[in-house]
XYZ file of C-alpha atoms in Angstrom:
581
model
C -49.717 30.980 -60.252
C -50.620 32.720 -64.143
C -48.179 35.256 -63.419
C -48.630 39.238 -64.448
C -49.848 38.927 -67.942
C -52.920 40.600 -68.503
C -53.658 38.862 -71.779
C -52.508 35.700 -70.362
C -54.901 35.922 -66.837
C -57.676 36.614 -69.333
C -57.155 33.638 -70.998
C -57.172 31.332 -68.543
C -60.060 33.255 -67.130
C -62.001 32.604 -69.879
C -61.274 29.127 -69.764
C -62.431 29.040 -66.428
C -66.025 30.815 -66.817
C -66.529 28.793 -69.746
C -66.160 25.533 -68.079
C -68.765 26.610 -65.524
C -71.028 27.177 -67.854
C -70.897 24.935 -70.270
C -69.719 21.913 -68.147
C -71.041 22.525 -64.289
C -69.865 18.655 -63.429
C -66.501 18.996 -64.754
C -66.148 22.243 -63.023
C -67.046 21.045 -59.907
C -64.698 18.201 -60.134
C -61.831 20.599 -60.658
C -62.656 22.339 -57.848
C -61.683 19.337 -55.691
C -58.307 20.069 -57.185
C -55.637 22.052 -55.325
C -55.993 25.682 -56.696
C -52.450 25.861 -58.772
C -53.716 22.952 -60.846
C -57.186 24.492 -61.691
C -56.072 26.811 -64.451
C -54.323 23.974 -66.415
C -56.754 22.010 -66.238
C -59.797 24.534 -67.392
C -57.372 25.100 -70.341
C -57.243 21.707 -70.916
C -60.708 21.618 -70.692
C -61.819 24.634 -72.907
C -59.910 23.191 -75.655
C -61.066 20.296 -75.698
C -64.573 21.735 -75.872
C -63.221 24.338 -78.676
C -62.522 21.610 -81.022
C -65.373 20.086 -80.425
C -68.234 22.996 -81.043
C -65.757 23.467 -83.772
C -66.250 19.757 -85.584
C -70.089 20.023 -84.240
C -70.981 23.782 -85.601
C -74.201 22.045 -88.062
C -74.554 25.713 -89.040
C -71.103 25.338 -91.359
C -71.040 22.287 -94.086
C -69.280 18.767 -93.044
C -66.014 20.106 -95.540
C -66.086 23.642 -94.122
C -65.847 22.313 -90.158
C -63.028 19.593 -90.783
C -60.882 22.713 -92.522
C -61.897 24.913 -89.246
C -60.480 22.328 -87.063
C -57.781 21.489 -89.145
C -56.708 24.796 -88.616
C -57.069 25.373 -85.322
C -54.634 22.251 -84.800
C -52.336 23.720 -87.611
C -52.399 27.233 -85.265
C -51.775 25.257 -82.505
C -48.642 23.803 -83.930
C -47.602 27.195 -84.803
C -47.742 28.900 -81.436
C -46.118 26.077 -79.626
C -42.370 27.018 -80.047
C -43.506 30.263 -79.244
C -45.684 29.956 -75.899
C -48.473 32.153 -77.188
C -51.406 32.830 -79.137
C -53.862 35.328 -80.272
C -56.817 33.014 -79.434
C -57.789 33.318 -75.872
C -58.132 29.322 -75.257
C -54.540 27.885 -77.433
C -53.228 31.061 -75.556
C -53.516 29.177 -72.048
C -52.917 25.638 -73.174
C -49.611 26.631 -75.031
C -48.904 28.226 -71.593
C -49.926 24.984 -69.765
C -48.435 23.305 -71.554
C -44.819 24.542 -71.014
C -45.129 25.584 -67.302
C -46.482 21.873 -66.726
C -43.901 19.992 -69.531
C -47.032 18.428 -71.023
C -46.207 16.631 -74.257
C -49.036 17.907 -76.662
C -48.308 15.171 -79.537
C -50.297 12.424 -77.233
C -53.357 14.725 -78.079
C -52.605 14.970 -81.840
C -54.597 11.796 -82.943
C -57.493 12.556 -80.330
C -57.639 16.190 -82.380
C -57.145 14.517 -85.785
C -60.477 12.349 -84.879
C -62.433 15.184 -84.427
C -61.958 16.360 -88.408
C -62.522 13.207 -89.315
C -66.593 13.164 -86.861
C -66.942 16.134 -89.205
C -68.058 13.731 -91.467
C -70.287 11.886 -89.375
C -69.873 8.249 -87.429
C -71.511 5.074 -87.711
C -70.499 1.868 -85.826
C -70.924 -1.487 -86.643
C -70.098 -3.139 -82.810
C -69.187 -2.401 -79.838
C -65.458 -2.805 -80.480
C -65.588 -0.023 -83.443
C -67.112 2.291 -80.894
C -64.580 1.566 -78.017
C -62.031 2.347 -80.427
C -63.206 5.554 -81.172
C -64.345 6.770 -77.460
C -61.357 5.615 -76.307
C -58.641 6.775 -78.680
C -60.556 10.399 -78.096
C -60.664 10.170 -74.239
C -57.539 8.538 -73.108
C -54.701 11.073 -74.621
C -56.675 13.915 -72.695
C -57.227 11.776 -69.456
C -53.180 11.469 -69.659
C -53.103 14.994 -69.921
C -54.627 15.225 -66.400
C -52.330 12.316 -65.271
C -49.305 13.890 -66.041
C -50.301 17.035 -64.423
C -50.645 15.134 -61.337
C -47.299 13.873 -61.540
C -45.608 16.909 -62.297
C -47.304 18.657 -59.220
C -45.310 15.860 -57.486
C -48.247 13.798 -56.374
C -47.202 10.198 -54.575
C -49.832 8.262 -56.500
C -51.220 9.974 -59.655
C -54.128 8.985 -61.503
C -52.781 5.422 -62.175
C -55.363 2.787 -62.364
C -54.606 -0.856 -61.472
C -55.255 -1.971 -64.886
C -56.099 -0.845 -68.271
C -58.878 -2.831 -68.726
C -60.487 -0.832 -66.084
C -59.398 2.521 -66.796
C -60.798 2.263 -70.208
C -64.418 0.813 -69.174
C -64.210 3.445 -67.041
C -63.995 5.977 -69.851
C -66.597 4.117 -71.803
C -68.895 4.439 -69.261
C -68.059 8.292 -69.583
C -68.295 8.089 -73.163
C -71.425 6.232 -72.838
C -72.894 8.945 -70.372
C -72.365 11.043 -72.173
C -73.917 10.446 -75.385
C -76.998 9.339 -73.926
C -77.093 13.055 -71.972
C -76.734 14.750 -75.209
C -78.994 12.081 -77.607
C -81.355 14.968 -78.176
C -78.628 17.580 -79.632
C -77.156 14.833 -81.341
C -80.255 13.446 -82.988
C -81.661 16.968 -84.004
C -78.185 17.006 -86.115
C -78.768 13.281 -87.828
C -76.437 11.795 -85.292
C -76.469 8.416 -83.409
C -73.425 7.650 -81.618
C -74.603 4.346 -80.736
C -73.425 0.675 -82.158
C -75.608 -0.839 -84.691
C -74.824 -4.111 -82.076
C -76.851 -2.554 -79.530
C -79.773 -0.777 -81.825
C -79.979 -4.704 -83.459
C -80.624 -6.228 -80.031
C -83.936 -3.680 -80.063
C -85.493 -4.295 -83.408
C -87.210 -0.878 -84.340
C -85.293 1.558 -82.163
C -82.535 2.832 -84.591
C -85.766 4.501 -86.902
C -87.751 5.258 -83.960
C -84.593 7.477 -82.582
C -84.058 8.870 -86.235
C -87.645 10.447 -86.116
C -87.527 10.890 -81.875
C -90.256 8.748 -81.055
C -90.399 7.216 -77.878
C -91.341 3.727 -78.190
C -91.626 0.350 -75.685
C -88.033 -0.336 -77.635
C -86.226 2.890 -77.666
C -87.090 2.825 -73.985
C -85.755 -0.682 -73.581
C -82.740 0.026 -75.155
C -81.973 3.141 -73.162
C -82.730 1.477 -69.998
C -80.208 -1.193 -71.277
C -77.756 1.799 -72.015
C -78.045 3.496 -68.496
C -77.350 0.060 -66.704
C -74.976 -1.075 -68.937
C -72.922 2.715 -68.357
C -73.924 2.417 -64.500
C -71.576 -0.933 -64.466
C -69.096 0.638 -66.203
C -68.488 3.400 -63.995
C -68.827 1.809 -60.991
C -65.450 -0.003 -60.564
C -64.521 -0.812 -57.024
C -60.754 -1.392 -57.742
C -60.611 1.826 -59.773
C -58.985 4.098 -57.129
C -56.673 0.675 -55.390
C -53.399 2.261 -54.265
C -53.962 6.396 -55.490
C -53.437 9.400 -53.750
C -56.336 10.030 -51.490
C -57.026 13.545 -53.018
C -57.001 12.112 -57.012
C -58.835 9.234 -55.573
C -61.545 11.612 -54.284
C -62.133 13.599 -57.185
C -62.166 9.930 -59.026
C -64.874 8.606 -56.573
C -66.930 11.982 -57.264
C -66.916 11.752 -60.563
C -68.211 8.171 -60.300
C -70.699 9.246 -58.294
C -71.933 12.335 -60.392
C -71.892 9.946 -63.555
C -74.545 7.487 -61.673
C -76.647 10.682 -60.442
C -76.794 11.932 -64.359
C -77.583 8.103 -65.462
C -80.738 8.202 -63.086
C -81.357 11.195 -64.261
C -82.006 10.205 -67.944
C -83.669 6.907 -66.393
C -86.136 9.349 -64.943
C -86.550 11.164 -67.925
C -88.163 8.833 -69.807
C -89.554 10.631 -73.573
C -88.005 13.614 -72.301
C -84.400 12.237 -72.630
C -85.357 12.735 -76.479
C -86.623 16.637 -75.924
C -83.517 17.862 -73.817
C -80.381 16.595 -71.911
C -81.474 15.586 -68.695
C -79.676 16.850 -65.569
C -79.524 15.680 -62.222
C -81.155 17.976 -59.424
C -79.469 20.252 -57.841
C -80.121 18.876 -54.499
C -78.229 16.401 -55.731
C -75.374 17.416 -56.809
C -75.195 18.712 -53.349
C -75.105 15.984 -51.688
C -72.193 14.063 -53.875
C -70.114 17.552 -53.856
C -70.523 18.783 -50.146
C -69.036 15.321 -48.726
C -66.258 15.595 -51.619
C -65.145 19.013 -50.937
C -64.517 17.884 -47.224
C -62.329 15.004 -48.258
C -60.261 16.303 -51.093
C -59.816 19.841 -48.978
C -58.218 17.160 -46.015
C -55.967 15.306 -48.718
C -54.452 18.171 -50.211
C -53.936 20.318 -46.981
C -51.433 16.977 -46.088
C -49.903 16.631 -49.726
C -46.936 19.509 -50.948
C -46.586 20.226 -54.511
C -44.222 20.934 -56.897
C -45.756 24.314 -59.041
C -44.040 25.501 -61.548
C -42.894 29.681 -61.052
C -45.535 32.082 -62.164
C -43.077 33.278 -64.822
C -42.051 31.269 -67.723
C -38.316 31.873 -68.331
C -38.024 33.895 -71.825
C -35.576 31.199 -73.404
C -35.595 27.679 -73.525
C -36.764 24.599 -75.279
C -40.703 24.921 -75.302
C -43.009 21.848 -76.239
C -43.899 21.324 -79.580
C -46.924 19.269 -81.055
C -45.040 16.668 -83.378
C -47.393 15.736 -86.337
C -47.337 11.935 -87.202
C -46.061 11.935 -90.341
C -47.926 10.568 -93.492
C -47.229 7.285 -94.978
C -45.399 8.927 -98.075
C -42.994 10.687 -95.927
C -41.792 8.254 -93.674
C -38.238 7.407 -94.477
C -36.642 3.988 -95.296
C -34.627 1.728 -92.561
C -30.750 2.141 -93.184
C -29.342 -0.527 -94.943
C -27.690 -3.435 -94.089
C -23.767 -2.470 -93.121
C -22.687 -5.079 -95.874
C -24.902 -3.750 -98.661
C -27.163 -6.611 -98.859
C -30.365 -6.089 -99.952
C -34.015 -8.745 -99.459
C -34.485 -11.859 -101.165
C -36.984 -11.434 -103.990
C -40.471 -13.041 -102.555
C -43.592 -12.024 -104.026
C -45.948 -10.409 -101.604
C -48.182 -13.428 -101.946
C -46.071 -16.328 -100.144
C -44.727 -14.055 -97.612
C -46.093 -14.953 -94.093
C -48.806 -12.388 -93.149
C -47.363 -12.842 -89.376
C -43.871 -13.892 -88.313
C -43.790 -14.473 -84.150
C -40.442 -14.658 -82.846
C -38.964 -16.174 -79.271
C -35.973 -13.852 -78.652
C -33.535 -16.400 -76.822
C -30.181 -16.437 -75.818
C -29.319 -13.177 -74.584
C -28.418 -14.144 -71.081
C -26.267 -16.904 -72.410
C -24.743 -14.225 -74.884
C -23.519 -11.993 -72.315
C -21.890 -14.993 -70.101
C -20.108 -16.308 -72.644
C -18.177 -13.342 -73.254
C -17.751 -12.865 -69.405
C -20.266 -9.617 -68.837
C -23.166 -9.496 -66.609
C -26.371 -10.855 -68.319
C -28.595 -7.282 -68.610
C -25.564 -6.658 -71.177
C -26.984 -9.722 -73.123
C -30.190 -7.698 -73.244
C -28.993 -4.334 -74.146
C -27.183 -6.432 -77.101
C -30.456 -8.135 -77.836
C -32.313 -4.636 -78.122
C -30.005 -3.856 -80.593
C -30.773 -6.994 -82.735
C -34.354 -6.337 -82.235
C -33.847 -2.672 -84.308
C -32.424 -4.820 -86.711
C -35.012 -7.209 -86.910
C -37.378 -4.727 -87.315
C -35.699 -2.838 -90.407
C -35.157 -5.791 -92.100
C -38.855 -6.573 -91.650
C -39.776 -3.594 -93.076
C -37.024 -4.243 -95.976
C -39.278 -7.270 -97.044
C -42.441 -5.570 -96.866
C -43.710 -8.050 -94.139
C -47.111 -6.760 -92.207
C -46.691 -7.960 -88.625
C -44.486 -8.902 -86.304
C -44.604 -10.291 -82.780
C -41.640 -10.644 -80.239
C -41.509 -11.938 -77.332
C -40.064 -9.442 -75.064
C -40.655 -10.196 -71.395
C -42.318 -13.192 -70.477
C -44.954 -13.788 -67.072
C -42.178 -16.653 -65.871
C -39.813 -13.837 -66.144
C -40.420 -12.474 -62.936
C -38.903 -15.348 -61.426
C -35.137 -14.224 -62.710
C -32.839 -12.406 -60.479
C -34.393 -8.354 -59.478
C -31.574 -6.965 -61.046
C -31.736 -8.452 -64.198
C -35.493 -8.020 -64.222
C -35.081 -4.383 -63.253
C -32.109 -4.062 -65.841
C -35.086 -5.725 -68.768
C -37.520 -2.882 -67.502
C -35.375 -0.359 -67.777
C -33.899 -1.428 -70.850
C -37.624 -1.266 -72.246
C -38.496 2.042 -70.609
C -35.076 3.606 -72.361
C -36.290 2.328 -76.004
C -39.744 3.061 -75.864
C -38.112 6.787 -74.434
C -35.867 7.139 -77.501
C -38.390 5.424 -80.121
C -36.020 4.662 -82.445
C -39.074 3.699 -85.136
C -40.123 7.246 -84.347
C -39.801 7.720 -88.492
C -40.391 4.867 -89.763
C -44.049 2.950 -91.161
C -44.038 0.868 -87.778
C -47.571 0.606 -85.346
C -46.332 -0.478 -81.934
C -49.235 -2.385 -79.984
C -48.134 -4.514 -76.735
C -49.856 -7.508 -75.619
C -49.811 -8.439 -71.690
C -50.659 -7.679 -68.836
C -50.289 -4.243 -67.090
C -50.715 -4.840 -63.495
C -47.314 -5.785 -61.980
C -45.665 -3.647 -64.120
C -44.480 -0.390 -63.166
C -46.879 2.057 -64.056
C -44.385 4.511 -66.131
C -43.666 1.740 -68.229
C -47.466 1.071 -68.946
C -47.758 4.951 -69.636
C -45.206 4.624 -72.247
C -46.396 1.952 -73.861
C -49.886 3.149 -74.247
C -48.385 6.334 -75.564
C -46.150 4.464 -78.325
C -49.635 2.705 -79.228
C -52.140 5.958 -79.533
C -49.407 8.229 -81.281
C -48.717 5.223 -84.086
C -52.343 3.760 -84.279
C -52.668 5.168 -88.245
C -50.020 4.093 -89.283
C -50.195 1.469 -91.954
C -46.831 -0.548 -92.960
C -45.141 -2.414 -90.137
C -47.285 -3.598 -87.247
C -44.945 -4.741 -84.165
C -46.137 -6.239 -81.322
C -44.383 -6.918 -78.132
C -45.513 -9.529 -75.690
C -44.760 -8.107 -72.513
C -45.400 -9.212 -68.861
C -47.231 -11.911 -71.619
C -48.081 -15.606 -70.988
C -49.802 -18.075 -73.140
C -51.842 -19.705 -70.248
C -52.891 -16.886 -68.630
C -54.023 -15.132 -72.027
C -56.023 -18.645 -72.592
C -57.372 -18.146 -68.704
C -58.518 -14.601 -69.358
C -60.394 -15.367 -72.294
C -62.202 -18.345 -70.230
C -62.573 -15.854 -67.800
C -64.349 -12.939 -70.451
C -66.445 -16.278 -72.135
C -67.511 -17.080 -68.488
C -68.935 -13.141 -68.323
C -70.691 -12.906 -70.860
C -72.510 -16.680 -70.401
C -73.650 -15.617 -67.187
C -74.800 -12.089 -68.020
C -76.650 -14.198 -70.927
C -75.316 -12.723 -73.874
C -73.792 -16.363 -74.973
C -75.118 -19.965 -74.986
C -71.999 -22.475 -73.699
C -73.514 -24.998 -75.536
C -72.908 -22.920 -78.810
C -69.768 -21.366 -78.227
C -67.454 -21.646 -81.493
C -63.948 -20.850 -82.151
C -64.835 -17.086 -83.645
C -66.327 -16.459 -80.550
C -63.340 -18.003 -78.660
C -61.334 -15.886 -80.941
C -63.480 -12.253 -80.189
C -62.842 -12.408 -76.287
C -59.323 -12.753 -76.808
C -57.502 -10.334 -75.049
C -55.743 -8.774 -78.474
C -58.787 -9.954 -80.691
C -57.289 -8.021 -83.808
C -53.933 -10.251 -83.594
C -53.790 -12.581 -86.360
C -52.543 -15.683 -86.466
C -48.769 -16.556 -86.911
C -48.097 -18.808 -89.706
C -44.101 -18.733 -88.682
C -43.032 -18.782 -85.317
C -39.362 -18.688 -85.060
C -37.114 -19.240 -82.074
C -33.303 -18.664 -82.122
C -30.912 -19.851 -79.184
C -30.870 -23.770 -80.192
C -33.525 -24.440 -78.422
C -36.659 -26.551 -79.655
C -39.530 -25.299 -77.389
C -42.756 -23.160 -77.931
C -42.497 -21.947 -74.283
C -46.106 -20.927 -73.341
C -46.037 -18.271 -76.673
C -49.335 -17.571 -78.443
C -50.963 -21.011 -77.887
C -54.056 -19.741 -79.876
C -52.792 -17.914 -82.555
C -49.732 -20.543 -83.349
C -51.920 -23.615 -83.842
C -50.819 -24.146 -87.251
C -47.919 -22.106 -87.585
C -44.611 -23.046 -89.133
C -41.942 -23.703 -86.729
C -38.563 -22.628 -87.494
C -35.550 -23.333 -85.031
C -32.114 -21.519 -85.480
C -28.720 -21.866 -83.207
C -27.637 -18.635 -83.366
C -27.757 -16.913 -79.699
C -30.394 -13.276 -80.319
C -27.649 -11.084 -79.583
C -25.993 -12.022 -82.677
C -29.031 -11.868 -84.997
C -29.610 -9.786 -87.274
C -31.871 -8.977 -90.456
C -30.155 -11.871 -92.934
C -31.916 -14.367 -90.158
C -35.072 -13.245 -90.542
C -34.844 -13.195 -94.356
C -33.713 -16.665 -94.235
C -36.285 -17.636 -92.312
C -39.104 -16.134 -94.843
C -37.512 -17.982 -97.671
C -37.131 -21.145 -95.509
C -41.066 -20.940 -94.882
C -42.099 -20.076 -98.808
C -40.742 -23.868 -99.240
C -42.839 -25.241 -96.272
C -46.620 -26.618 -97.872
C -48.761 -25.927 -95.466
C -52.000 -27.761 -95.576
C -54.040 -27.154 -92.460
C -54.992 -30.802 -92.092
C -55.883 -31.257 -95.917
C -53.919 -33.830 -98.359
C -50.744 -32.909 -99.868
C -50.553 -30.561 -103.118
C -49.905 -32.377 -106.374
C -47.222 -29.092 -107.088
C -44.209 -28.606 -105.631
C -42.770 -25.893 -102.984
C -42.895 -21.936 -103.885
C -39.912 -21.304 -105.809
């Protein structure tokens, strides 16, 4: 469904010939596919891969590669309004990208990362390296998730919860690197976290000079199991689309036949990337083919005409802007500008308990999702004037797990409230990183999408950090963290008997969350209500009677300077001075 253009068949052509070659697993797994979606998603593919040889040419200095990619991205930015290119590979994904809607700018920081490998990656944990597999997997993953949906598929690639989509792509990521550990060590690379190279005394400088050795072995036969749990998740395909769900389950299944491959490769793993026999392969794909072949022959699609109309809006790749040219937040209607407070006895995290809005809307007779559409407003407000003061983060409880128990409608009116803002993004220009704390698995899975897509497209930015606590309990988040502690005793990675806050504090579920040191509740009320248990131990409390709805930036400002005149002593004896002017 390409259409007549020659240039434009070759392109996607040459996407497609270089994904067999280069990737034979991949293209196998998009073979599974109904045959409209394969072109997209060897152009997704291929340019993928383009970056990549692009950021890993060694033949080219570190500077020269990161100016190659950065202007492949800048071409690509170019030829987006447009719908074409003179390179064979943005040629088709421009095209895919407008006969599929696909909204490029999730893939901007993903691209971005790879100038910035150019200059060459070391890891201090496992959490450093999650970050960085993850932020580089999951915008193209979406990619293939929206495709699904556009093709009009009942259940696309949706997984019941984030946690295990994303261990899922680490065991990719993981796979991945320990396939290619001989490419990347003959180039001075080692993907790897200094956490797990510690854990084998001796390995990191046996790998830097490729000998095999009793540790390098142990450690990569603690890599291969520890990437064989992670993609083997038995919930991972729970309520999908029988066709995604089979190309899902195959690409499990080719992941643990390339794991025992480098398991049987022993010193050789260090010589060549190992691949899994052909006879193999076989049997995995042959079964597969069957399935997916019986799924899609029951499933009609939406595809997209073979000719692009000549006029019309066409996707563009937005660039995030940098820190200097993000604009200020409108001023207050009256004029009135922050208190002076010197950076220093500002609160490093304000957590605020949005009440009233229900209450709001009765009072003035209108139905109470009118409270909350009022509320969202205050919330924009809340936010400038946050940003006004120079504060650095900022939590809000948006939608609680006791929520659920309110009336559908008004929870359905809250979820759609949220789906509209996150939509419009009014902080789109502004110094604000949007992260969301919760839980993703009752809610619906467009609103997780969105949400996750608000958090990769503002990850660098550096001013304003706003978190919203949605489908977000204290208990449960206390429960879950039990829950990860319990894990990781009985894999034997932690003594009970030795457990201390910090580690409490690393299994949290938002580990990088600081604590609050003023939580501050409006609506009258005098309760804590299940909010950040762990992270509010010895915050400041602040109470105020004015219903949300009618909140606005002033409030918050008054409530910084009320807390620069609190002493807070964390269980130590008074100060012989007096309160922070």
């Amino acid at each position: 469904m390409i259409g007549d253009d020659p240039a434009l068949r070759a392109a996607y052509r040459l996407c497609r010939v270089r994904t067999r070659r280069e990737d034979p697993a991949e293209y196998a797994l998009i073979q599974l596919v109904p045959a409209p979606l394969r072109p997209a998603l060897h152009a997704l593919w291929a340019a993928a891969n383009a970056l990549d040889d692009l950021g890993d040419d060694r033949t080219a200095p570190a500077a020269d590669r990161a100016v190659r990619v950065e202007e492949w991205i800048s071409a690509l930015h170019r030829e987006l309004p447009t719908g074409t290119s003179q390179d064979p590979v943005r040629h088709a994904l421009v095209d895919t990208a407008g006969r599929w809607r696909l909204d490029l700018s999730e893939l901007q920081a993903a691209m971005v990362q790879v100038q910035e490998d150019t200059e060459g990656r070391h890891f201090t944990d496992w959490t450093e390296w999650r970050t960085w597999g993850r932020d580089n997997l999951l915008p193209w993953f979406g990619q293939v998730r929206t495709l699904f949906d556009r093709a009009g598929v009942p259940v696309a690639l949706r997984l019941d919860t984030r946690e295990t989509y994303e261990e899922f792509l680490d065991g990719v990521r993981l796979t991945d690197i320990l396939t290619d550990l001989s490419a990347d060590l003959a180039q001075g690379d080692l993907l790897l976290p200094g956490e797990a190279l510690d854990n084998h005394p001796g390995s990191a400088a046996d790998l830097a000079h490729r000998r095999w050795s009793p540790a390098v072995s142990a450690l990569v036969t603690e890599l291969t199991g520890l990437a064989r749990r992670w993609v083997t998740q038995e919930g991972l395909s729970r309520g999908m689309h029988p066709g995604p769900a089979t190309v899902l389950h195959t690409m499990a299944a080719l992941l643990r036949a390339q794991l025992d491959a480098i398991d049987a490769a022993g010193p050789g793993v260090l010589q060549a990337p190992p691949r899994p026999a052909p006879l193999t392969r076989a049997r995995i794909l042959a079964p597969a083919r069957a399935r997916a072949a019986l799924a899609w022959s029951l499933t009609p699609l939406t595809v997209p005409p073979a000719q692009q109309p000549a006029h019309g809006r066409r996707p563009a790749l937005t660039r995030p802007a940098p820190t200097t040219a993000f604009r200020s937040p409108p001023p207050h209607p009256t004029g009135e500008r922050p208190p002076e407070i010197h950076p220093v006895h500002l609160p490093a995290h304000v957590a605020v308990i949005m009440d009233g809005n229900g209450r709001w809307a009765q009072q003035r007779g209108l139905p109470r999702h009118e409270g909350h559409r009022a509320g969202a407003t205050a919330v924009r407000e809340v936010v400038h004037g946050a940003l006004d003061i120079g504060l650095r983060h900022l939590t809000l409880y948006t939608f609680s797990t006791e929520n659920w128990h309110r009336d559908t409608e008004e929870v359905d009116a809250i979820l759609d409230l949220l789906r509209g803002e996150l939509t419009d993004d009014p902080f789109r220009d502004l110094d604000v990183r949007l992260t969301w704390h919760g839980r993703p698995g009752r809610l619906p899975p467009d609103l997780v999408d969105l949400l996750h897509l608000r958090e990769r497209t503002t990850r660098t930015r550096t001013g304003l950090t706003l978190t919203m606590c949605i489908d977000y309990g204290g208990r449960d988040e206390l429960t879950r963290t039990a829950a990860a502690l319990a894990r990781r005793t009985r894999a034997g990675h932690l003594d009970p008997d030795l457990i201390t806050e910090d580690d409490f504090a690393r299994h949290l579920p938002r580990p990088d969350l600081p604590d609050v040191d003023l939580l501050w509740r409006t609506g009258g009320e005098h309760r804590v209500s299940n909010f950040l248990p762990w992270h509010t131990a010895y915050a400041e409390l602040h109470f105020t009677p004015a219903l949300w709805p009618d909140t606005d930036r002033r409030d918050l400002w008054h409530a910084l300077t009320t807390y620069t005149h609190r002493q807070r002593r964390h269980g130590t004896t008074p100060a012989t001075t007096g309160p922070l002017e």
